[in-house]
Coordinates of C-alpha atoms in Angstrom, one line a residue:
X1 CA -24.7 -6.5 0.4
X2 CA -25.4 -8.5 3.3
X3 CA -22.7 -11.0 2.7
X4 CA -20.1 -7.9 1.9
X5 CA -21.0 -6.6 5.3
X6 CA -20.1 -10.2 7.1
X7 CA -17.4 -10.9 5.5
X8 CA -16.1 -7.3 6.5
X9 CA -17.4 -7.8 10.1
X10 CA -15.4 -11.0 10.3
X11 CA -12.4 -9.4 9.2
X12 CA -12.7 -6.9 11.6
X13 CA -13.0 -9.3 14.4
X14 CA -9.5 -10.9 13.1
X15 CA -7.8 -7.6 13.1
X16 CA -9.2 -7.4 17.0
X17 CA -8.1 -10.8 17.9
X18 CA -4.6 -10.9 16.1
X19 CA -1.6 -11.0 18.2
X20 CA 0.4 -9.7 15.2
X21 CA 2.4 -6.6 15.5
X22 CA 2.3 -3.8 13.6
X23 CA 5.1 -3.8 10.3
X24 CA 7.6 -1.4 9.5
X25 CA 5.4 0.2 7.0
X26 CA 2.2 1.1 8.7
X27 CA 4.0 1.8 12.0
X28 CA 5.9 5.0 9.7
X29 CA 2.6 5.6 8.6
X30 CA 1.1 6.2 12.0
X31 CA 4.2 8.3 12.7
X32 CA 3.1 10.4 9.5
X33 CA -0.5 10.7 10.8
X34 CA 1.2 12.2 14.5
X35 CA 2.6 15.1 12.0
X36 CA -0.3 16.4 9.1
X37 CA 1.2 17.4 6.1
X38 CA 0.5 17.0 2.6
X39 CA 3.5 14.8 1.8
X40 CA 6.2 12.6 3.1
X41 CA 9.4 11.7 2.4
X42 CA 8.3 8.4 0.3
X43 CA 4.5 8.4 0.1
X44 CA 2.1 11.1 -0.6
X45 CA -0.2 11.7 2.7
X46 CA -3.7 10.0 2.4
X47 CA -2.8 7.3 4.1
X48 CA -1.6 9.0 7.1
X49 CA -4.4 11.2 7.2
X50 CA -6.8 8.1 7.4
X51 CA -4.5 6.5 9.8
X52 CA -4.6 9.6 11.7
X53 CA -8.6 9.8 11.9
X54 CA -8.6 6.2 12.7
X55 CA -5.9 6.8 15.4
X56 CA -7.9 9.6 17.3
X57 CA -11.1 8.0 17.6
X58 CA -10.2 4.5 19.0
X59 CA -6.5 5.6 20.8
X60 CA -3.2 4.0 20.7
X61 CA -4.3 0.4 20.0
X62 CA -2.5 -1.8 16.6
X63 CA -6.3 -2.0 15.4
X64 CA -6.8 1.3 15.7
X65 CA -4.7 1.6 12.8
X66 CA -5.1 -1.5 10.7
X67 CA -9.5 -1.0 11.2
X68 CA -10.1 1.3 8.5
X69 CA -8.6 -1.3 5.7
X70 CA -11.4 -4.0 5.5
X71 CA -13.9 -1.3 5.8
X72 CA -12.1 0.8 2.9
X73 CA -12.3 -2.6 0.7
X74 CA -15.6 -3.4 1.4
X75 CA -16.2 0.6 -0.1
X76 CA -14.5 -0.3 -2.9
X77 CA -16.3 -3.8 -3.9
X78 CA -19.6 -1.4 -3.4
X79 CA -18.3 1.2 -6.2
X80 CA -17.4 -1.7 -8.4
X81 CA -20.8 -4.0 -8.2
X82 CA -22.2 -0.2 -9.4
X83 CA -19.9 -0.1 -12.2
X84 CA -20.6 -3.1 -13.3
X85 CA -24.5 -3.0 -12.8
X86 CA -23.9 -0.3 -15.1
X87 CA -22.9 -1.7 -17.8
X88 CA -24.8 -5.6 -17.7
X89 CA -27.0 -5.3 -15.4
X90 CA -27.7 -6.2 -11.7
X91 CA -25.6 -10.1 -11.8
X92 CA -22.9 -8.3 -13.3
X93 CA -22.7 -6.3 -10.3
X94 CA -23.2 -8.7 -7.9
X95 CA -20.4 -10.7 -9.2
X96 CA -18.3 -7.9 -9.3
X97 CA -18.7 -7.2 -5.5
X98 CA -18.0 -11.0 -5.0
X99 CA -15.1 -11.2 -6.8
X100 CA -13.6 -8.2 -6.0
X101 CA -13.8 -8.8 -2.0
X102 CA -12.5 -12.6 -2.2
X103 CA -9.1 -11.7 -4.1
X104 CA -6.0 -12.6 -2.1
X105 CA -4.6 -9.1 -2.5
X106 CA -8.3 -7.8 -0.7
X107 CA -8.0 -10.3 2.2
X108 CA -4.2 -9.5 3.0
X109 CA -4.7 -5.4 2.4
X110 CA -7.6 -6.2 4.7
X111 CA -5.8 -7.1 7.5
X112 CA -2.4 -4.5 6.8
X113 CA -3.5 -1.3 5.6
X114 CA -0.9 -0.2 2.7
X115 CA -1.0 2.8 0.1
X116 CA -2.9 0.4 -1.8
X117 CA -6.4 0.7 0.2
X118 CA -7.1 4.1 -0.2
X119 CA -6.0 3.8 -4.1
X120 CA -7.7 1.2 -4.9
X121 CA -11.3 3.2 -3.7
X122 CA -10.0 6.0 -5.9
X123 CA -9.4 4.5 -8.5
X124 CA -12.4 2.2 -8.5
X125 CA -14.8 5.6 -8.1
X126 CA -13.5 7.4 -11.1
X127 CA -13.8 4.0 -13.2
X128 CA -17.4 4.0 -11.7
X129 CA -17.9 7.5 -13.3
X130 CA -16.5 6.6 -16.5
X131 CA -18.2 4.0 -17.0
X132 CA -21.7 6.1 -15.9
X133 CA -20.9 9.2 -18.4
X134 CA -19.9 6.1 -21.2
X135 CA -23.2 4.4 -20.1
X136 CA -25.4 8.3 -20.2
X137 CA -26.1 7.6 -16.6
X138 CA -24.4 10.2 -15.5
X139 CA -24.0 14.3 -17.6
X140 CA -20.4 14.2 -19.0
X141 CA -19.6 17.6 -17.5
X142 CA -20.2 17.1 -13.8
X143 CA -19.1 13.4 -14.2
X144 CA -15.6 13.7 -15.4
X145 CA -14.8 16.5 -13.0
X146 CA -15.4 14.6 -10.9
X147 CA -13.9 11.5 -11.9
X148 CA -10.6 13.9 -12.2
X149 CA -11.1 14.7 -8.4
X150 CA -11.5 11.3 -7.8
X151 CA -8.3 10.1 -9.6
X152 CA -6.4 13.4 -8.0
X153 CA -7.4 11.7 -4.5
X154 CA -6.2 8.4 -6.0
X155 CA -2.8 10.7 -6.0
X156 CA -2.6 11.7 -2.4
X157 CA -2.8 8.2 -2.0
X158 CA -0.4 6.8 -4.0
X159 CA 1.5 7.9 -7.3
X160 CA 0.4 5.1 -9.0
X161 CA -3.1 6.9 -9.5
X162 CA -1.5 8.7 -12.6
X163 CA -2.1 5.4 -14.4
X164 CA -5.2 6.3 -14.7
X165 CA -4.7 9.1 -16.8
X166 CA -2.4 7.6 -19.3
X167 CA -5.2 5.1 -19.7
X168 CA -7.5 7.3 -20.4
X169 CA -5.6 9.7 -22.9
X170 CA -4.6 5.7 -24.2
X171 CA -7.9 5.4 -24.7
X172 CA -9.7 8.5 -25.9
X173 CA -6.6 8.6 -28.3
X174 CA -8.0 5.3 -29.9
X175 CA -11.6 5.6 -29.9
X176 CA -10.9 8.8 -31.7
X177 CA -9.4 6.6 -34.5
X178 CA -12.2 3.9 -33.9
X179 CA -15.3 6.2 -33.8
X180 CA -16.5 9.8 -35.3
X181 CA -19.0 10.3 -32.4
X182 CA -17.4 10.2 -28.7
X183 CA -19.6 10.8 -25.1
X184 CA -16.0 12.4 -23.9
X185 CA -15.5 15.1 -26.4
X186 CA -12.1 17.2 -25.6
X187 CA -13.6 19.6 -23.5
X188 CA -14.5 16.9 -20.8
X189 CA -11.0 15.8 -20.5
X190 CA -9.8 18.9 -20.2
X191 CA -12.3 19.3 -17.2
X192 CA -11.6 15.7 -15.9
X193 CA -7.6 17.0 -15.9
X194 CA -8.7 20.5 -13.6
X195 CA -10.4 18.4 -11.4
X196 CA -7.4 16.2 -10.8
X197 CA -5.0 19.2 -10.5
X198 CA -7.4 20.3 -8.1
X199 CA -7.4 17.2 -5.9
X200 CA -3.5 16.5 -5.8
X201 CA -2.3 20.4 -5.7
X202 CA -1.8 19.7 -2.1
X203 CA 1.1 17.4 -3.0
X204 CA 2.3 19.2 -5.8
X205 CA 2.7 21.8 -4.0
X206 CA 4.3 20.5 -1.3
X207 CA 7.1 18.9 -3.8
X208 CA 7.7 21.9 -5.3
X209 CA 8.4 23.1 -1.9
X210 CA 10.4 20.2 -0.7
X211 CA 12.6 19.6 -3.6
X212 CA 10.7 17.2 -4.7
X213 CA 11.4 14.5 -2.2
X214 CA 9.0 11.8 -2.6
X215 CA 9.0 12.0 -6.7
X216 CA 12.6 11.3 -6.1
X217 CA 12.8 8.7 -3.8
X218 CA 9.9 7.1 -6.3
X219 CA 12.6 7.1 -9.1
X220 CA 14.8 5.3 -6.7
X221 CA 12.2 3.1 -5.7
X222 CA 12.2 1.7 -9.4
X223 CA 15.7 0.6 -9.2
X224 CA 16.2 1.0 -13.2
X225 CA 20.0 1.6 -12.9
X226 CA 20.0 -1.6 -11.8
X227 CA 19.5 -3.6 -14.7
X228 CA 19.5 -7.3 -14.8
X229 CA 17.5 -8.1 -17.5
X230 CA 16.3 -11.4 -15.9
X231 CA 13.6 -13.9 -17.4
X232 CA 13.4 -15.6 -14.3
X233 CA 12.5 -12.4 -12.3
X234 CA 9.7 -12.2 -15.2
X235 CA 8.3 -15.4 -14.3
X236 CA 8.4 -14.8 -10.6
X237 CA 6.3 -11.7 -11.0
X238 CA 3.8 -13.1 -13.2
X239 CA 3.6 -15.9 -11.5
X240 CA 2.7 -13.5 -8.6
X241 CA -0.2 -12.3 -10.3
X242 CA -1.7 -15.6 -9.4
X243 CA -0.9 -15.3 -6.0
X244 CA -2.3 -11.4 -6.2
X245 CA -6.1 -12.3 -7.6
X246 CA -6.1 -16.0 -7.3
X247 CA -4.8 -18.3 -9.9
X248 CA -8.5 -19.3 -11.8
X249 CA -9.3 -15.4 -11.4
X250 CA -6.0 -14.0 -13.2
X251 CA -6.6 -16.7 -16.1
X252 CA -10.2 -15.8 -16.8
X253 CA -9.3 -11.6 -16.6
X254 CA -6.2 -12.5 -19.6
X255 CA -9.0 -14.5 -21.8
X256 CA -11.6 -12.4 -21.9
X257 CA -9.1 -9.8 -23.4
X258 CA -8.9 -10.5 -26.6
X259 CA -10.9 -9.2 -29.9
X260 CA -12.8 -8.0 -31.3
X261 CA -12.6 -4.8 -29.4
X262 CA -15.2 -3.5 -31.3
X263 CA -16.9 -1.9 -28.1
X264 CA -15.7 1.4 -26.5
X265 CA -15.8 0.0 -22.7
X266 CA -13.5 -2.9 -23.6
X267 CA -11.2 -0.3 -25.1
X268 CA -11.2 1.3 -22.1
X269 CA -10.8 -1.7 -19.7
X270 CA -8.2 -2.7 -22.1
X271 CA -6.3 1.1 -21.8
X272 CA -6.8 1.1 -17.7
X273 CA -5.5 -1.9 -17.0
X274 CA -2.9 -4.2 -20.1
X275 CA -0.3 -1.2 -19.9
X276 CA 0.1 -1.3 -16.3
X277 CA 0.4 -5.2 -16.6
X278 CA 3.1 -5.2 -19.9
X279 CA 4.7 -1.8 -18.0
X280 CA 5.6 -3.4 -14.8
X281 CA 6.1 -6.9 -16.8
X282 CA 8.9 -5.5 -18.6
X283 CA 10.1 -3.8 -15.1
X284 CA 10.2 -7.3 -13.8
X285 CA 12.5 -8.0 -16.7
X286 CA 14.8 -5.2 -16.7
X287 CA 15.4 -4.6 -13.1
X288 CA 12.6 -5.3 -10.3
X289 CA 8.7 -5.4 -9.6
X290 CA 6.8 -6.1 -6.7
X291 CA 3.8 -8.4 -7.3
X292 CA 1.2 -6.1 -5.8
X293 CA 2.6 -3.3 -8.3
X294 CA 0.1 -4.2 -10.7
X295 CA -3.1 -3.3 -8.4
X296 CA -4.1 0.3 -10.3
X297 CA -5.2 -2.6 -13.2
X298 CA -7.7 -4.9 -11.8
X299 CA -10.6 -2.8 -10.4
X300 CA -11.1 -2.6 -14.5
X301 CA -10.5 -6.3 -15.3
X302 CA -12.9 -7.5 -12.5
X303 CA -15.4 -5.1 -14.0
X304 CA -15.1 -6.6 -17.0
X305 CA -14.7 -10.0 -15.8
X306 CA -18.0 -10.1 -13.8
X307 CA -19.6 -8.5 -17.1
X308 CA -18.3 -11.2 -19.0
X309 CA -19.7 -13.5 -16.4
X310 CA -23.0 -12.0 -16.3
X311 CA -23.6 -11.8 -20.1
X312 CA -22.7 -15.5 -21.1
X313 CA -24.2 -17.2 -18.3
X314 CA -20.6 -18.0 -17.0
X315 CA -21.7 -18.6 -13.6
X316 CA -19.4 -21.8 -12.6
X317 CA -16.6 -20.2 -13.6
X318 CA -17.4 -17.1 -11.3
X319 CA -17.7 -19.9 -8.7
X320 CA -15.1 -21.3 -9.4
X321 CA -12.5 -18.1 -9.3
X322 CA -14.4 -16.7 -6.1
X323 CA -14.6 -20.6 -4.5
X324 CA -10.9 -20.7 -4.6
X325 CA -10.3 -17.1 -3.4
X326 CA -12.6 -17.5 -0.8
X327 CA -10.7 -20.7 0.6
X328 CA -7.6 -18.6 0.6
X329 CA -9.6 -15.8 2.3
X330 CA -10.4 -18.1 5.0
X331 CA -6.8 -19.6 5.3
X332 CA -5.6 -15.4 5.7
X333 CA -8.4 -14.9 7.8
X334 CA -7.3 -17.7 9.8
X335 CA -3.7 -16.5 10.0
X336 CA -5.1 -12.9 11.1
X337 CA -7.0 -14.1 14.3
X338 CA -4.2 -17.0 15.3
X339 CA -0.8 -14.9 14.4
X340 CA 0.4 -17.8 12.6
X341 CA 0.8 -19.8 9.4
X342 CA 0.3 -23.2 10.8
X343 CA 1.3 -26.2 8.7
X344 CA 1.4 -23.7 6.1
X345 CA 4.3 -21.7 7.4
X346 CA 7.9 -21.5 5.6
X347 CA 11.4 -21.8 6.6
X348 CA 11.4 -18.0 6.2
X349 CA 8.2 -17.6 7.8
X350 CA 7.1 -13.9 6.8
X351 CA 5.1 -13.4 10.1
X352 CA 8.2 -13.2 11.6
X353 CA 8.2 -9.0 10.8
X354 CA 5.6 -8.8 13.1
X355 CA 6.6 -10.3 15.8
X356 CA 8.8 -9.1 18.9
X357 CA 9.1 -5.4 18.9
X358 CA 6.9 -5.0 22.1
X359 CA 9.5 -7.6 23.9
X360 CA 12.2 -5.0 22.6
X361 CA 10.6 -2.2 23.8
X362 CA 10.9 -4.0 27.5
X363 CA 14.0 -4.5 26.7
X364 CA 15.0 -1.1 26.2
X365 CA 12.8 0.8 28.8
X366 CA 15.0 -0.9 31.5
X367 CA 17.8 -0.4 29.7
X368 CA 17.0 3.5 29.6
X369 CA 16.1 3.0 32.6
X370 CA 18.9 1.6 34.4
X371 CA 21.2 4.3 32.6
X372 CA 19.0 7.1 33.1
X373 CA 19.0 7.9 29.3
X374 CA 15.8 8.9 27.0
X375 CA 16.9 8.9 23.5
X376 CA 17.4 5.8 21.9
X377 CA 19.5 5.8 18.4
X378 CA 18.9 2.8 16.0
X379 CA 20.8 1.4 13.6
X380 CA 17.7 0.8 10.8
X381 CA 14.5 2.5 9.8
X382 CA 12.2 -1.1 11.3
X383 CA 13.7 -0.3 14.8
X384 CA 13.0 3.2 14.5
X385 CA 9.8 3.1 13.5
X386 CA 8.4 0.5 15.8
X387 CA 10.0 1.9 19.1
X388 CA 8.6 4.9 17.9
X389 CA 5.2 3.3 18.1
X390 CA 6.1 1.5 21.2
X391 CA 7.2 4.8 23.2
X392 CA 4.5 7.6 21.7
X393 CA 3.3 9.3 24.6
X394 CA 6.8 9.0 26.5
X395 CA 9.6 11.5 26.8
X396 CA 12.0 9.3 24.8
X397 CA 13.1 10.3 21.6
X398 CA 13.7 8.0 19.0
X399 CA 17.0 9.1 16.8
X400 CA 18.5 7.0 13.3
X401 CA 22.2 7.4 12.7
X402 CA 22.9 8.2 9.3
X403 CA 26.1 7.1 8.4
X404 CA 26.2 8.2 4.9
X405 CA 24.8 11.9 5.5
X406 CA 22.8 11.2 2.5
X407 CA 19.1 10.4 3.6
X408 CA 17.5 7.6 2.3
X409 CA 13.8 7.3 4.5
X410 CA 11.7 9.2 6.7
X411 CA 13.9 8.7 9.8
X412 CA 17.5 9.6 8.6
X413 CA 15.9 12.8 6.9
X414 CA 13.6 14.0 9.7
X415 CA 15.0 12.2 12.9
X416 CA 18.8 11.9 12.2
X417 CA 21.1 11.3 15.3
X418 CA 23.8 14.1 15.1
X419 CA 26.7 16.0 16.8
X420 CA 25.1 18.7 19.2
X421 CA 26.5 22.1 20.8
X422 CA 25.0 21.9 24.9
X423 CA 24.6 19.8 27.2
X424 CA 25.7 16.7 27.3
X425 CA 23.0 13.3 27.3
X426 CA 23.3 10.1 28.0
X427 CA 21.8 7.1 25.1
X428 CA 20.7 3.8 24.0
X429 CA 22.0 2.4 21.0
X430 CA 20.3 -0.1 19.2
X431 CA 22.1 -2.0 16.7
X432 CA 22.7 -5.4 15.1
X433 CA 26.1 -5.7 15.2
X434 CA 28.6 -7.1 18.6
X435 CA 30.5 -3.8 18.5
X436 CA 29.3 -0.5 19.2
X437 CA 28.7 1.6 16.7
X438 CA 30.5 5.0 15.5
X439 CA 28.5 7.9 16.6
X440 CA 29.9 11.0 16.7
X441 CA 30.7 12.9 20.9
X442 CA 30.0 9.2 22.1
X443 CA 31.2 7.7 25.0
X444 CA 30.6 4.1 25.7
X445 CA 30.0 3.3 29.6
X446 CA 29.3 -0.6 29.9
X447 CA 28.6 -3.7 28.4
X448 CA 26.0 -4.5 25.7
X449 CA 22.7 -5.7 27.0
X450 CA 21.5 -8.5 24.5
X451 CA 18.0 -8.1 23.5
X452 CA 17.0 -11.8 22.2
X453 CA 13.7 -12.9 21.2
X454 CA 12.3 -16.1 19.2
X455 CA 9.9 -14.4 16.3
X456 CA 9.7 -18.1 14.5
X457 CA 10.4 -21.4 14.7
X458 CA 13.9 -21.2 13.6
X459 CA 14.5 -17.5 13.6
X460 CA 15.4 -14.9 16.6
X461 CA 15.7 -11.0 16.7
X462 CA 19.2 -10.5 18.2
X463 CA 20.1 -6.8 19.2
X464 CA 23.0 -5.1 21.1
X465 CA 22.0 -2.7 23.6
X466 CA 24.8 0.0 24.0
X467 CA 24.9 2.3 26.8
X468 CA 26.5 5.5 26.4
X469 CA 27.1 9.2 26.8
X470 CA 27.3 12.1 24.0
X471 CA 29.3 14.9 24.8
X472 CA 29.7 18.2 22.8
X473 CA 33.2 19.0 22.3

């Protein structure tokens, strides 16, 4: 426990000492938590509620919002060295902890909080209680309600929770053909799917109320009409999986798959966590995945994995996986505190997201400034989102032209720049492009300012500031 807590303290000290900037993503997040609500336009609401909390206790500060990740993951490797104590014993869960807090995807999603962070507790807390009732550590009744409210929370977080439940029908489906006797008998499904209900009705309910945005833009997310049916994009993804837990880690979680699967717990770390693999294996194939899509399924393998580890005396290979993780931990840990890649940084340098939106934001305050305008209108969802972090607590507005009327984020379906019917109001437009852009009543009055800033070694953010004046006709 002891080391847990270190390693957390230290990555707690890197997200005080980075010069990084907020991304795209957890800066629309923060603008989520400025506006409770039990859903958003693409992401159910936990993670702006936590945000939120986070936000109000320490103020307006990028670690404000990026603190409660490490300390989330560090919950998480707690509920899993349980799980796995559970089932083989103290070592067993002491690996798992290890193993579970030196994984890549746990040092990155320690440093940039994501949808992932509150899942990932979720989902590890209703494994936990699986794994208790499976184990007769815990009375099936109270402990599959709960692991339904658990699971239902996983929801709010992310969508990617309901994995969970198709592994588990997967899986009580074939135990009943394995076994006549079953711990989970109907009955305590059908309470484990009340207490899920129960959990996520705030979301439900605010779809069904919202025409249900975010289950739409989820469908679009998937990008299935856009087939390419691509072996190479296969590769790439699974290749990512070694990237996502660490190369010896992902080896060791495929090879200790395999049969007999005599025992009812491998059936079940075999239901929560291959189908989600194969599922967004074959999503790779036909259209897209993202490497970290795959997260839902390894708070079950490293269970397992740390079992396995703990049962055949497997110890050097646990040090190996977690040596090589925890060199990589260092490296991101590293990158956290300094704001760079060092020798390690590519042409493309990603870091490069995260750099030079406060310079903007000078930029544009003495552009608004010097034309005596408060709204600024940008031409994409990063600029919005970041000068909306930059200027909270101002009296500019922050507007996102939609040029297509048809809304495709948070900012051109809540924050869209339009016509208007008063008074007239002078602008800043913020767009990539050397000629001003289209908007509707707007009168250009000078020059573009140039906002130009270096964000890596052979990259620069290059923006055209356009004064102007909107007029309703």
């Amino acid at each position: 426990m002891g080391l847990l807590i270190l390693i957390t303290v230290i990555r707690s000290l890197a997200i005080f000492a980075s010069p990084l900037e907020l991304g795209v993503d957890e800066a629309q997040y923060w603008a989520w938590s400025q506006t409770p609500d039990f859903g958003y336009f693409t992401k159910p609401p936990l993670i702006a509620w936590v945000i939120g909390v986070s936000h109000a206790l320490f103020g307006h500060e990028v670690w404000a919002v990026r603190l409660p990740a490490p300390w989330l993951h560090v919950l998480t490797a707690v509920v899993l060295w349980r799980a796995a104590s559970w089932i083989a014993g103290p070592a067993a869960g002491r690996w798992a902890a290890i193993l579970w807090i030196a994984l890549p995807i746990i040092s990155v999603g320690s440093f940039v909080i994501s949808t992932d962070t509150p899942l990932l507790l979720a989902l590890s807390t209703a494994l936990m209680l699986m794994i208790g009732v499976l184990q007769n550590r815990l009375d099936p009744v109270r402990g599959m309600f709960i692991c339904g409210l658990a699971v239902g929370i996983g929801f709010l977080a992310k969508y990617a929770a309901l994995y969970f439940l198709a592994g588990i029908v997967l899986w009580a489906t074939w135990d009943r053909f394995i076994t006549a006797h079953n711990v989970i008998t109907v009955r305590h499904l059908l309470l484990f799917g009340l207490g899920m209900m129960i959990a996520a009705s705030p979301n439900i309910i605010w779809n069904l109320t919202n025409d249900f945005t975010t289950v739409r833009h989820l469908g679009d997310n998937a990008n299935i009409a856009k087939q390419s049916f691509d072996f190479a994009k296969t590769g790439r993804f699974l290749l990512g999986q070694l990237g996502v837990v660490g190369p010896v880690t992902f080896i060791l979680m495929l090879g200790i798959l395999r049969p007999p699967f005599h025992s009812s717990l491998k059936r079940l770390m075999i239901c929560l966590s291959l189908p989600i693999l194969a599922l967004m294996t074959i999503q790779a194939f036909i259209s897209d995945a993202n490497a970290n899509w795959t997260v839902a399924s390894y708070p079950a393998l490293i269970v397992w994995l740390a079992c396995w580890i703990a049962q055949t005396n497997r110890w050097r290979w646990g040090l190996l996986a977690s040596g090589i993780n925890g060199a990589i931990a260092i490296v991101i840990i590293s990158t956290s505190m300094s704001g760079s890649l060092g020798i390690f940084t590519p042409a493309s340098d990603p870091l490069r997201r995260l750099r030079g939106w406060e310079a903007l934001a000078t930029d544009l305050k003495a552009a608004l400034d010097r034309h005596d305008a408060r709204l600024i209108v940008a031409d994409r969802r990063a600029t919005a989102a970041l000068m909306g972090w930059h200027f909270y607590n101002t009296d500019v507005t922050i507007a996102l032209y939609d040029s297509d009327g048809i809304p495709g984020n948070h900012y051109e379906r809540n924050h869209a720049f339009g016509p208007i019917k008063t008074a007239s109001r002078n602008l800043i437009a913020v767009d990539g492009q050397s000629h001003a852009p289209a908007l509707p009543q707007v009168v250009w009055r000078a020059n573009a300012a140039i906002s130009e800033h270096v964000i890596s070694a052979n990259r620069t953010r290059k923006l055209f500031l356009y004064a102007g004046t909107q007029t309703p006709k």
